């Protein structure tokens, strides 16, 4: 059974073999199935990358067309599921709705519950990818009290998502191609990131043989935390709290103070110790989106740029290798697209769903796979005798 090692947070533990994503944290390299994320971000699109992550190779035209059609035909939700949303309070956090509704899919789609059937696993993969934007949009519509908008299968993944979010029956809705392009890029950059907290959670929950919807719902719950996917929401709230460039030194000092739990949100990464290649790409996209949406004058973006500069020159951040990560800029783009702050982590979840699914499929078919079950270093009481209540 090997040598026992105490490794809090599993920073030095390899839990599986994987062929999906490669990261070199020192060099800032991120590869999906061997392809550099920079090339994919510049030349590919989210549908193609979803195929790549799930099947291991870039698709031919025919393969992509078939995959895309299949995803489009799975976008509808069972009508009964829509009624769940009305049961939530109007101010329910959309991540709470997302994890609950995705978990409940196991009560609706029985044809995909047999994890040992490769066809069922394939249908599950297409279905979850297709339905995530529909569920996310339903959560959003519930939050703002607008009627739910059904998916339109004549539209691509991101265009369809935008119309489900922002169309209202009373007015025609025109899809902004820059917004669709920005979303597509964000989804590409969020699509996978090897054994991060939520993906490891999906693998761990799935390793017990639990159905894949439950495993993904577990991943969504893990993503919600501010140290992980919840960071994009936390970044925006932090920038709003800073409010003005003149307050930056005060917040940087707080982040450096050992007795203050405050951290600069959007900074630091367990694996990247030089830079996060996704942050570099997102930063550029941020400029483009703000310019094309006519929001060149974005105080939040200016504040973010200044904070980045201050932190990058600060000894504490240099010494600890703390650089802006993917979440530092993504929120500013979402904000420019009109997506509310509470939905940011939901957007991350939509992009990451394909990664979770690829990992779940890899885990299920791993010949070395077995239930995940870490050990512990027991620091509690040694054996002692029970004392009856009247003698305590
Ligand atoms: N601000 C100030 N100090 C920090 C920060 C920060 N953002 N991040 C790490 N540190 C310090 C930390 O206090 C510790 O100091 P010391 O060695 O003196 O105790 C040192 O740097 C190492 O930190 P750690 O918490 O041991 O590192 P980790 O690998 O366990 O955590 C992290 C990585 C991303 C959770 C952490 O850097 C963090 O909390 N960052 C802010 C939240 C964030 O932006 N998360 C998004 C991550 S990227 C997208 C994703 O995965 O979802």
CSV table of C-alpha atoms and ligand atoms in Angstrom, one decimal:
chain,number,residue,atom,x,y,z
A,1,UNK,CA,0.0,0.0,0.0
A,2,UNK,CA,3.1,2.3,-0.2
A,3,UNK,CA,4.5,4.7,2.4
A,4,UNK,CA,2.2,6.9,4.3
A,5,UNK,CA,2.7,10.6,3.5
A,6,UNK,CA,1.1,13.5,5.3
A,7,UNK,CA,0.3,16.0,2.5
A,8,UNK,CA,-2.3,18.6,3.5
A,9,UNK,CA,-4.1,19.9,0.4
A,10,UNK,CA,-2.5,17.1,-1.7
A,11,UNK,CA,0.0,19.5,-3.1
A,12,UNK,CA,2.5,16.7,-3.7
A,13,UNK,CA,0.1,13.8,-4.3
A,14,UNK,CA,-0.7,12.4,-7.8
A,15,UNK,CA,-4.1,10.8,-7.5
A,16,UNK,CA,-4.5,9.5,-11.0
A,17,UNK,CA,-3.0,9.2,-14.5
A,18,UNK,CA,-4.5,11.6,-17.0
A,19,UNK,CA,-4.2,12.3,-20.7
A,20,UNK,CA,-6.4,15.4,-20.7
A,21,UNK,CA,-4.5,18.5,-19.5
A,22,UNK,CA,-0.9,19.3,-18.9
A,23,UNK,CA,0.3,22.2,-16.7
A,24,UNK,CA,3.9,23.4,-16.1
A,25,UNK,CA,3.5,25.9,-13.3
A,26,UNK,CA,7.1,27.1,-13.4
A,27,UNK,CA,7.0,27.9,-17.1
A,28,UNK,CA,3.3,29.0,-17.2
A,29,UNK,CA,2.4,26.3,-19.7
A,30,UNK,CA,-1.1,24.9,-20.2
A,31,UNK,CA,-1.9,22.3,-22.8
A,32,UNK,CA,-5.3,20.7,-23.6
A,33,UNK,CA,-4.5,17.3,-25.1
A,34,UNK,CA,-1.1,18.6,-26.0
A,35,UNK,CA,-2.3,21.8,-27.7
A,36,UNK,CA,-1.1,25.1,-26.1
A,37,UNK,CA,-4.0,27.1,-24.7
A,38,UNK,CA,-2.7,30.2,-26.5
A,39,UNK,CA,-3.1,28.6,-29.9
A,40,UNK,CA,-6.5,27.2,-29.0
A,41,UNK,CA,-7.7,30.6,-27.7
A,42,UNK,CA,-6.6,32.3,-30.9
A,43,UNK,CA,-7.7,29.8,-33.5
A,44,UNK,CA,-10.3,27.4,-32.1
A,45,UNK,CA,-13.7,27.7,-30.5
A,46,UNK,CA,-15.4,26.2,-27.4
A,47,UNK,CA,-17.4,23.5,-29.3
A,48,UNK,CA,-14.2,22.2,-31.0
A,49,UNK,CA,-12.3,22.3,-27.7
A,50,UNK,CA,-15.1,20.4,-25.9
A,51,UNK,CA,-14.8,17.7,-28.6
A,52,UNK,CA,-11.0,17.7,-28.1
A,53,UNK,CA,-11.2,17.4,-24.3
A,54,UNK,CA,-13.9,14.6,-24.5
A,55,UNK,CA,-12.5,12.6,-27.3
A,56,UNK,CA,-8.7,13.3,-27.3
A,57,UNK,CA,-8.3,14.6,-30.8
A,58,UNK,CA,-9.5,17.7,-32.8
A,59,UNK,CA,-12.6,16.8,-34.8
A,60,UNK,CA,-12.9,16.6,-38.6
A,61,UNK,CA,-15.6,18.8,-40.1
A,62,UNK,CA,-18.1,16.0,-40.1
A,63,UNK,CA,-17.3,15.0,-36.5
A,64,UNK,CA,-17.7,18.5,-35.3
A,65,UNK,CA,-20.9,19.0,-37.2
A,66,UNK,CA,-22.3,15.8,-35.7
A,67,UNK,CA,-21.2,16.7,-32.2
A,68,UNK,CA,-22.6,20.3,-32.5
A,69,UNK,CA,-25.9,19.0,-33.7
A,70,UNK,CA,-26.1,16.5,-30.8
A,71,UNK,CA,-25.3,19.3,-28.3
A,72,UNK,CA,-28.0,21.5,-29.8
A,73,UNK,CA,-30.7,18.7,-29.6
A,74,UNK,CA,-30.0,18.3,-25.8
A,75,UNK,CA,-30.5,21.9,-24.8
A,76,UNK,CA,-34.1,21.7,-23.5
A,77,UNK,CA,-34.8,20.9,-19.8
A,78,UNK,CA,-37.6,18.6,-18.7
A,79,UNK,CA,-40.5,21.0,-18.1
A,80,UNK,CA,-40.8,19.6,-14.5
A,81,UNK,CA,-37.3,20.8,-13.7
A,82,UNK,CA,-38.3,24.3,-14.6
A,83,UNK,CA,-40.7,24.3,-11.6
A,84,UNK,CA,-37.8,23.8,-9.2
A,85,UNK,CA,-36.7,27.4,-9.8
A,86,UNK,CA,-39.9,28.9,-8.6
A,87,UNK,CA,-39.4,27.1,-5.3
A,88,UNK,CA,-36.2,29.0,-4.6
A,89,UNK,CA,-36.3,32.4,-2.9
A,90,UNK,CA,-35.9,35.3,-5.3
A,91,UNK,CA,-32.5,36.0,-3.7
A,92,UNK,CA,-31.1,32.5,-3.8
A,93,UNK,CA,-27.5,32.4,-4.9
A,94,UNK,CA,-27.5,31.0,-8.5
A,95,UNK,CA,-24.7,28.5,-7.5
A,96,UNK,CA,-27.1,27.0,-4.9
A,97,UNK,CA,-29.7,26.6,-7.7
A,98,UNK,CA,-27.2,25.2,-10.1
A,99,UNK,CA,-25.8,22.5,-7.9
A,100,UNK,CA,-29.3,21.5,-6.7
A,101,UNK,CA,-30.8,21.4,-10.2
A,102,UNK,CA,-27.8,19.5,-11.7
A,103,UNK,CA,-28.0,17.0,-8.8
A,104,UNK,CA,-31.7,16.5,-9.5
A,105,UNK,CA,-31.0,15.6,-13.1
A,106,UNK,CA,-30.4,12.1,-11.8
A,107,UNK,CA,-34.0,11.9,-11.0
A,108,UNK,CA,-35.0,12.7,-14.6
A,109,UNK,CA,-32.6,11.1,-17.0
A,110,UNK,CA,-32.6,7.5,-16.0
A,111,UNK,CA,-31.3,6.4,-19.4
A,112,UNK,CA,-27.8,7.7,-18.4
A,113,UNK,CA,-27.6,6.2,-14.9
A,114,UNK,CA,-25.7,3.1,-16.0
A,115,UNK,CA,-22.1,4.2,-15.5
A,116,UNK,CA,-20.8,1.0,-17.0
A,117,UNK,CA,-22.5,1.6,-20.4
A,118,UNK,CA,-20.3,3.6,-22.8
A,119,UNK,CA,-23.3,4.8,-24.8
A,120,UNK,CA,-25.0,6.1,-21.7
A,121,UNK,CA,-21.8,7.8,-20.7
A,122,UNK,CA,-21.7,9.5,-24.1
A,123,UNK,CA,-25.3,10.7,-23.9
A,124,UNK,CA,-24.6,12.0,-20.4
A,125,UNK,CA,-21.6,14.0,-21.6
A,126,UNK,CA,-23.6,15.7,-24.4
A,127,UNK,CA,-26.6,16.3,-22.2
A,128,UNK,CA,-24.8,17.9,-19.3
A,129,UNK,CA,-22.8,20.1,-21.7
A,130,UNK,CA,-25.9,21.2,-23.5
A,131,UNK,CA,-28.1,21.8,-20.5
A,132,UNK,CA,-25.7,23.8,-18.3
A,133,UNK,CA,-26.4,27.1,-20.1
A,134,UNK,CA,-30.2,26.4,-20.0
A,135,UNK,CA,-30.0,25.8,-16.2
A,136,UNK,CA,-27.8,28.8,-15.6
A,137,UNK,CA,-30.1,31.0,-17.6
A,138,UNK,CA,-33.2,29.7,-15.7
A,139,UNK,CA,-31.5,30.5,-12.4
A,140,UNK,CA,-30.7,34.0,-13.7
A,141,UNK,CA,-34.3,34.6,-14.9
A,142,UNK,CA,-35.6,33.5,-11.6
A,143,UNK,CA,-33.3,35.9,-9.8
A,144,UNK,CA,-34.5,38.9,-11.9
A,145,UNK,CA,-38.2,37.8,-12.0
A,146,UNK,CA,-38.3,37.6,-15.8
A,147,UNK,CA,-40.0,34.7,-17.7
A,148,UNK,CA,-37.8,31.8,-18.6
A,149,UNK,CA,-36.5,31.9,-22.2
A,150,UNK,CA,-36.3,28.6,-24.1
A,151,UNK,CA,-33.2,27.5,-26.0
A,152,UNK,CA,-33.0,28.2,-29.7
A,153,UNK,CA,-31.2,25.4,-31.5
A,154,UNK,CA,-30.5,27.5,-34.6
A,155,UNK,CA,-28.0,29.3,-32.5
A,156,UNK,CA,-24.5,28.4,-31.5
A,157,UNK,CA,-23.6,27.6,-27.8
A,158,UNK,CA,-22.7,31.1,-26.7
A,159,UNK,CA,-25.3,33.0,-28.8
A,160,UNK,CA,-28.0,30.7,-27.5
A,161,UNK,CA,-26.8,31.3,-23.9
A,162,UNK,CA,-26.9,35.1,-24.4
A,163,UNK,CA,-30.5,35.0,-25.7
A,164,UNK,CA,-31.6,32.7,-22.9
A,165,UNK,CA,-30.1,35.2,-20.4
A,166,UNK,CA,-31.1,38.5,-22.0
A,167,UNK,CA,-34.0,38.1,-24.3
A,168,UNK,CA,-37.5,39.2,-23.0
A,169,UNK,CA,-40.8,38.5,-24.7
A,170,UNK,CA,-41.7,42.1,-25.1
A,171,UNK,CA,-38.7,43.2,-27.2
A,172,UNK,CA,-36.6,41.8,-30.1
A,173,UNK,CA,-33.2,40.7,-28.9
A,174,UNK,CA,-30.1,41.2,-31.0
A,175,UNK,CA,-27.1,39.1,-30.2
A,176,UNK,CA,-23.9,41.0,-29.9
A,177,UNK,CA,-21.2,39.1,-31.7
A,178,UNK,CA,-18.4,40.6,-29.5
A,179,UNK,CA,-20.2,39.3,-26.4
A,180,UNK,CA,-20.6,35.8,-27.9
A,181,UNK,CA,-16.9,35.8,-28.9
A,182,UNK,CA,-15.8,37.0,-25.4
A,183,UNK,CA,-18.0,34.2,-23.8
A,184,UNK,CA,-16.5,31.6,-26.1
A,185,UNK,CA,-13.0,32.7,-25.1
A,186,UNK,CA,-13.8,32.6,-21.4
A,187,UNK,CA,-15.3,29.1,-21.8
A,188,UNK,CA,-12.2,28.0,-23.6
A,189,UNK,CA,-9.9,29.3,-20.9
A,190,UNK,CA,-12.1,27.7,-18.1
A,191,UNK,CA,-12.6,24.4,-19.9
A,192,UNK,CA,-10.1,22.3,-18.0
A,193,UNK,CA,-7.3,22.6,-15.5
A,194,UNK,CA,-6.3,19.1,-14.5
A,195,UNK,CA,-6.8,18.0,-10.9
A,196,UNK,CA,-8.1,21.3,-9.4
A,197,UNK,CA,-10.4,21.2,-6.4
A,198,UNK,CA,-13.7,20.8,-8.2
A,199,UNK,CA,-12.4,18.3,-10.8
A,200,UNK,CA,-10.8,16.2,-8.0
A,201,UNK,CA,-14.2,16.4,-6.2
A,202,UNK,CA,-16.0,15.1,-9.3
A,203,UNK,CA,-13.5,12.3,-9.6
A,204,UNK,CA,-13.7,11.5,-5.9
A,205,UNK,CA,-17.5,11.5,-5.8
A,206,UNK,CA,-17.7,9.5,-9.0
A,207,UNK,CA,-15.1,7.0,-7.7
A,208,UNK,CA,-17.7,5.5,-5.4
A,209,UNK,CA,-19.9,4.7,-8.4
A,210,UNK,CA,-22.2,7.6,-7.8
A,211,UNK,CA,-24.2,8.7,-10.9
A,212,UNK,CA,-22.4,11.4,-13.0
A,213,UNK,CA,-25.0,14.1,-12.3
A,214,UNK,CA,-24.4,13.8,-8.5
A,215,UNK,CA,-20.6,13.8,-9.2
A,216,UNK,CA,-20.9,17.1,-11.3
A,217,UNK,CA,-23.2,18.6,-8.6
A,218,UNK,CA,-20.5,17.9,-6.1
A,219,UNK,CA,-18.0,19.6,-8.4
A,220,UNK,CA,-20.2,22.6,-8.6
A,221,UNK,CA,-20.4,22.9,-4.8
A,222,UNK,CA,-16.6,22.7,-4.6
A,223,UNK,CA,-16.2,25.4,-7.3
A,224,UNK,CA,-18.3,27.8,-5.3
A,225,UNK,CA,-15.7,28.6,-2.7
A,226,UNK,CA,-13.8,31.9,-2.9
A,227,UNK,CA,-10.4,30.1,-3.0
A,228,UNK,CA,-11.5,28.4,-6.3
A,229,UNK,CA,-14.2,29.5,-8.8
A,230,UNK,CA,-15.8,31.8,-6.3
A,231,UNK,CA,-12.8,34.1,-6.7
A,232,UNK,CA,-14.1,35.8,-9.8
A,233,UNK,CA,-17.1,37.1,-7.8
A,234,UNK,CA,-14.8,37.9,-4.8
A,235,UNK,CA,-12.5,39.9,-7.1
A,236,UNK,CA,-15.3,42.2,-8.3
A,237,UNK,CA,-16.6,42.7,-4.7
A,238,UNK,CA,-13.0,43.5,-3.6
A,239,UNK,CA,-12.5,46.0,-6.4
A,240,UNK,CA,-15.8,47.7,-5.5
A,241,UNK,CA,-14.6,47.7,-1.8
A,242,UNK,CA,-11.3,49.3,-2.8
A,243,UNK,CA,-13.3,51.9,-4.8
A,244,UNK,CA,-10.5,54.2,-5.7
A,245,UNK,CA,-6.8,53.9,-6.7
A,246,UNK,CA,-5.8,55.9,-3.6
A,247,UNK,CA,-7.1,53.1,-1.4
A,248,UNK,CA,-4.9,50.4,-3.1
A,249,UNK,CA,-2.0,50.6,-0.6
A,250,UNK,CA,-4.3,50.1,2.3
A,251,UNK,CA,-5.7,46.9,0.8
A,252,UNK,CA,-2.3,45.6,-0.2
A,253,UNK,CA,-1.1,46.2,3.3
A,254,UNK,CA,-4.1,44.2,4.6
A,255,UNK,CA,-3.3,41.3,2.3
A,256,UNK,CA,0.3,41.2,3.6
A,257,UNK,CA,-0.8,41.4,7.3
A,258,UNK,CA,-0.4,37.9,8.8
A,259,UNK,CA,-3.0,38.7,11.4
A,260,UNK,CA,-5.6,39.7,8.8
A,261,UNK,CA,-7.4,36.9,6.9
A,262,UNK,CA,-7.9,39.2,3.9
A,263,UNK,CA,-6.2,38.1,0.7
A,264,UNK,CA,-5.9,39.8,-2.7
A,265,UNK,CA,-8.6,37.9,-4.6
A,266,UNK,CA,-7.5,36.9,-8.0
A,267,UNK,CA,-3.9,36.6,-7.0
A,268,UNK,CA,-1.9,33.4,-6.4
A,269,UNK,CA,-2.2,29.9,-7.6
A,270,UNK,CA,-1.3,26.5,-6.3
A,271,UNK,CA,0.4,25.4,-9.5
A,272,UNK,CA,1.4,28.6,-11.4
A,273,UNK,CA,4.4,30.2,-9.8
A,274,UNK,CA,5.4,32.5,-12.6
A,275,UNK,CA,2.3,33.6,-14.3
A,276,UNK,CA,-1.1,32.2,-15.2
A,277,UNK,CA,-1.2,32.0,-19.1
A,278,UNK,CA,-5.0,32.3,-19.0
A,279,UNK,CA,-4.7,35.6,-17.2
A,280,UNK,CA,-2.5,37.0,-20.0
A,281,UNK,CA,-5.1,36.0,-22.6
A,282,UNK,CA,-8.0,37.3,-20.6
A,283,UNK,CA,-6.3,40.6,-19.9
A,284,UNK,CA,-6.0,41.3,-23.7
A,285,UNK,CA,-9.6,40.2,-24.2
A,286,UNK,CA,-10.7,42.6,-21.5
A,287,UNK,CA,-9.2,45.5,-23.4
A,288,UNK,CA,-11.0,44.4,-26.6
A,289,UNK,CA,-14.4,43.8,-25.0
A,290,UNK,CA,-14.4,47.1,-23.2
A,291,UNK,CA,-13.4,48.9,-26.3
A,292,UNK,CA,-15.9,47.2,-28.6
A,293,UNK,CA,-18.7,47.6,-26.1
A,294,UNK,CA,-17.9,51.3,-25.9
A,295,UNK,CA,-16.8,51.1,-22.3
A,296,UNK,CA,-13.2,52.3,-22.6
A,297,UNK,CA,-13.8,54.3,-19.6
A,298,UNK,CA,-14.1,51.5,-17.0
A,299,UNK,CA,-13.1,52.6,-13.5
A,300,UNK,CA,-13.0,49.0,-12.3
A,301,UNK,CA,-10.7,47.9,-15.1
A,302,UNK,CA,-8.4,50.9,-14.4
A,303,UNK,CA,-8.4,50.0,-10.8
A,304,UNK,CA,-7.6,46.3,-11.6
A,305,UNK,CA,-4.7,47.4,-13.8
A,306,UNK,CA,-3.3,49.6,-11.1
A,307,UNK,CA,-3.7,47.0,-8.4
A,308,UNK,CA,-1.9,44.5,-10.6
A,309,UNK,CA,1.0,46.9,-11.1
A,310,UNK,CA,1.3,47.7,-7.4
A,311,UNK,CA,1.2,44.0,-6.4
A,312,UNK,CA,3.6,43.0,-9.1
A,313,UNK,CA,6.2,45.4,-7.7
A,314,UNK,CA,5.6,44.5,-4.1
A,315,UNK,CA,8.3,42.4,-2.4
A,316,UNK,CA,5.7,40.2,-0.5
A,317,UNK,CA,4.0,39.2,-3.7
A,318,UNK,CA,7.3,38.8,-5.6
A,319,UNK,CA,8.7,36.6,-2.9
A,320,UNK,CA,5.7,34.4,-2.7
A,321,UNK,CA,5.2,34.2,-6.5
A,322,UNK,CA,1.8,35.6,-6.4
A,323,UNK,CA,0.5,36.7,-9.8
A,324,UNK,CA,-2.9,37.6,-11.1
A,325,UNK,CA,-4.8,34.4,-12.0
A,326,UNK,CA,-7.6,33.7,-14.5
A,327,UNK,CA,-10.2,35.0,-12.1
A,328,UNK,CA,-8.6,38.4,-11.8
A,329,UNK,CA,-9.9,39.8,-15.1
A,330,UNK,CA,-12.8,37.4,-16.0
A,331,UNK,CA,-15.3,39.3,-13.8
A,332,UNK,CA,-14.6,42.6,-15.5
A,333,UNK,CA,-15.5,41.0,-18.8
A,334,UNK,CA,-18.7,39.4,-17.4
A,335,UNK,CA,-19.6,42.8,-15.9
A,336,UNK,CA,-19.2,44.5,-19.3
A,337,UNK,CA,-21.4,41.8,-20.9
A,338,UNK,CA,-24.2,42.7,-18.4
A,339,UNK,CA,-23.8,39.5,-16.3
A,340,UNK,CA,-24.5,40.1,-12.6
A,341,UNK,CA,-21.7,39.5,-10.1
A,342,UNK,CA,-23.5,36.6,-8.4
A,343,UNK,CA,-23.6,34.8,-11.8
A,344,UNK,CA,-19.8,34.9,-12.3
A,345,UNK,CA,-19.0,31.5,-10.7
A,346,UNK,CA,-21.9,30.0,-12.6
A,347,UNK,CA,-20.2,31.1,-15.8
A,348,UNK,CA,-17.0,29.4,-14.7
A,349,UNK,CA,-19.1,26.3,-14.0
A,350,UNK,CA,-20.5,26.3,-17.6
A,351,UNK,CA,-17.0,26.4,-19.0
A,352,UNK,CA,-15.6,23.8,-16.6
A,353,UNK,CA,-18.4,21.3,-17.2
A,354,UNK,CA,-16.7,19.8,-20.2
A,355,UNK,CA,-13.5,19.3,-18.2
A,356,UNK,CA,-15.3,17.7,-15.3
A,357,UNK,CA,-17.1,15.4,-17.7
A,358,UNK,CA,-13.9,14.4,-19.5
A,359,UNK,CA,-12.3,13.6,-16.2
A,360,UNK,CA,-15.3,11.6,-15.0
A,361,UNK,CA,-15.2,9.6,-18.2
A,362,UNK,CA,-11.4,9.0,-17.9
A,363,UNK,CA,-11.8,8.0,-14.2
A,364,UNK,CA,-14.6,5.5,-14.9
A,365,UNK,CA,-12.6,3.8,-17.6
A,366,UNK,CA,-9.2,3.9,-15.7
A,367,UNK,CA,-8.0,0.3,-15.3
A,368,UNK,CA,-6.2,1.4,-12.1
A,369,UNK,CA,-9.3,3.2,-10.8
A,370,UNK,CA,-10.6,2.4,-7.4
A,371,UNK,CA,-12.6,4.4,-4.8
A,372,UNK,CA,-10.8,7.5,-3.6
A,373,UNK,CA,-10.1,7.1,0.1
A,374,UNK,CA,-7.2,9.2,1.6
A,375,UNK,CA,-5.8,8.3,5.0
A,376,UNK,CA,-5.2,10.7,7.9
A,377,UNK,CA,-2.8,11.6,10.6
A,378,UNK,CA,-4.8,11.0,13.8
A,379,UNK,CA,-4.2,13.7,16.4
A,380,UNK,CA,-7.1,13.0,18.7
A,381,UNK,CA,-7.3,11.3,22.1
A,382,UNK,CA,-5.7,7.9,22.6
A,383,UNK,CA,-7.9,5.0,23.7
A,384,UNK,CA,-9.9,5.8,26.9
A,385,UNK,CA,-12.7,4.3,28.8
A,386,UNK,CA,-16.3,5.4,28.6
A,387,UNK,CA,-17.5,7.4,31.7
A,388,UNK,CA,-21.1,7.3,32.5
A,389,UNK,CA,-22.9,10.7,32.4
A,390,UNK,CA,-23.5,10.9,36.2
A,391,UNK,CA,-19.7,10.6,36.8
A,392,UNK,CA,-18.5,13.3,34.4
B,1,LIG,N1,-3.1,37.4,-1.1
B,1,LIG,C1,-2.2,37.5,-0.1
B,1,LIG,N2,-1.4,36.5,0.3
B,1,LIG,C2,-1.5,35.3,-0.4
B,1,LIG,C3,-2.5,35.2,-1.4
B,1,LIG,C4,-3.2,36.3,-1.8
B,1,LIG,N3,-4.1,36.2,-2.8
B,1,LIG,N4,-2.4,33.9,-1.9
B,1,LIG,C5,-1.5,33.3,-1.2
B,1,LIG,N5,-0.9,34.1,-0.2
B,1,LIG,C6,0.1,33.8,0.7
B,1,LIG,C7,-0.4,32.9,1.8
B,1,LIG,O1,-0.8,33.7,2.9
B,1,LIG,C8,0.9,32.1,2.2
B,1,LIG,O2,1.7,32.9,2.9
B,1,LIG,P1,2.7,32.1,4.0
B,1,LIG,O3,3.6,31.2,3.2
B,1,LIG,O4,3.4,33.3,4.6
B,1,LIG,O5,1.8,31.4,5.0
B,1,LIG,C9,1.5,31.9,0.8
B,1,LIG,O6,1.1,33.0,0.0
B,1,LIG,C10,1.1,30.6,0.1
B,1,LIG,O7,-0.3,30.5,0.1
B,1,LIG,P2,-1.1,29.2,0.3
B,1,LIG,O8,-2.5,29.5,0.7
B,1,LIG,O9,-0.4,28.2,1.1
B,1,LIG,O10,-1.1,28.7,-1.2
B,1,LIG,P3,-2.1,27.6,-1.9
B,1,LIG,O11,-1.4,27.0,-3.0
B,1,LIG,O12,-2.6,26.7,-0.8
B,1,LIG,O13,-3.4,28.5,-2.3
B,1,LIG,C11,-4.8,29.9,-3.6
B,1,LIG,C12,-3.6,28.9,-3.6
B,1,LIG,C13,-5.2,30.2,-5.1
B,1,LIG,C14,-5.9,29.2,-2.9
B,1,LIG,C15,-4.4,31.2,-2.9
B,1,LIG,O14,-3.3,31.8,-3.6
B,1,LIG,C16,-5.5,32.2,-2.7
B,1,LIG,O15,-6.3,32.1,-1.7
B,1,LIG,N6,-5.7,33.2,-3.7
B,1,LIG,C17,-6.9,34.1,-3.6
B,1,LIG,C18,-8.1,33.4,-4.2
B,1,LIG,C19,-8.0,33.1,-5.7
B,1,LIG,O16,-7.8,34.1,-6.5
B,1,LIG,N7,-8.4,31.9,-6.1
B,1,LIG,C20,-8.5,31.6,-7.6
B,1,LIG,C21,-7.5,30.6,-8.0
B,1,LIG,S1,-7.3,30.4,-9.8
B,1,LIG,C22,-8.8,29.8,-10.4
B,1,LIG,C23,-9.3,28.6,-9.7
B,1,LIG,O17,-8.6,27.6,-9.5
B,1,LIG,O18,-10.5,28.6,-9.4
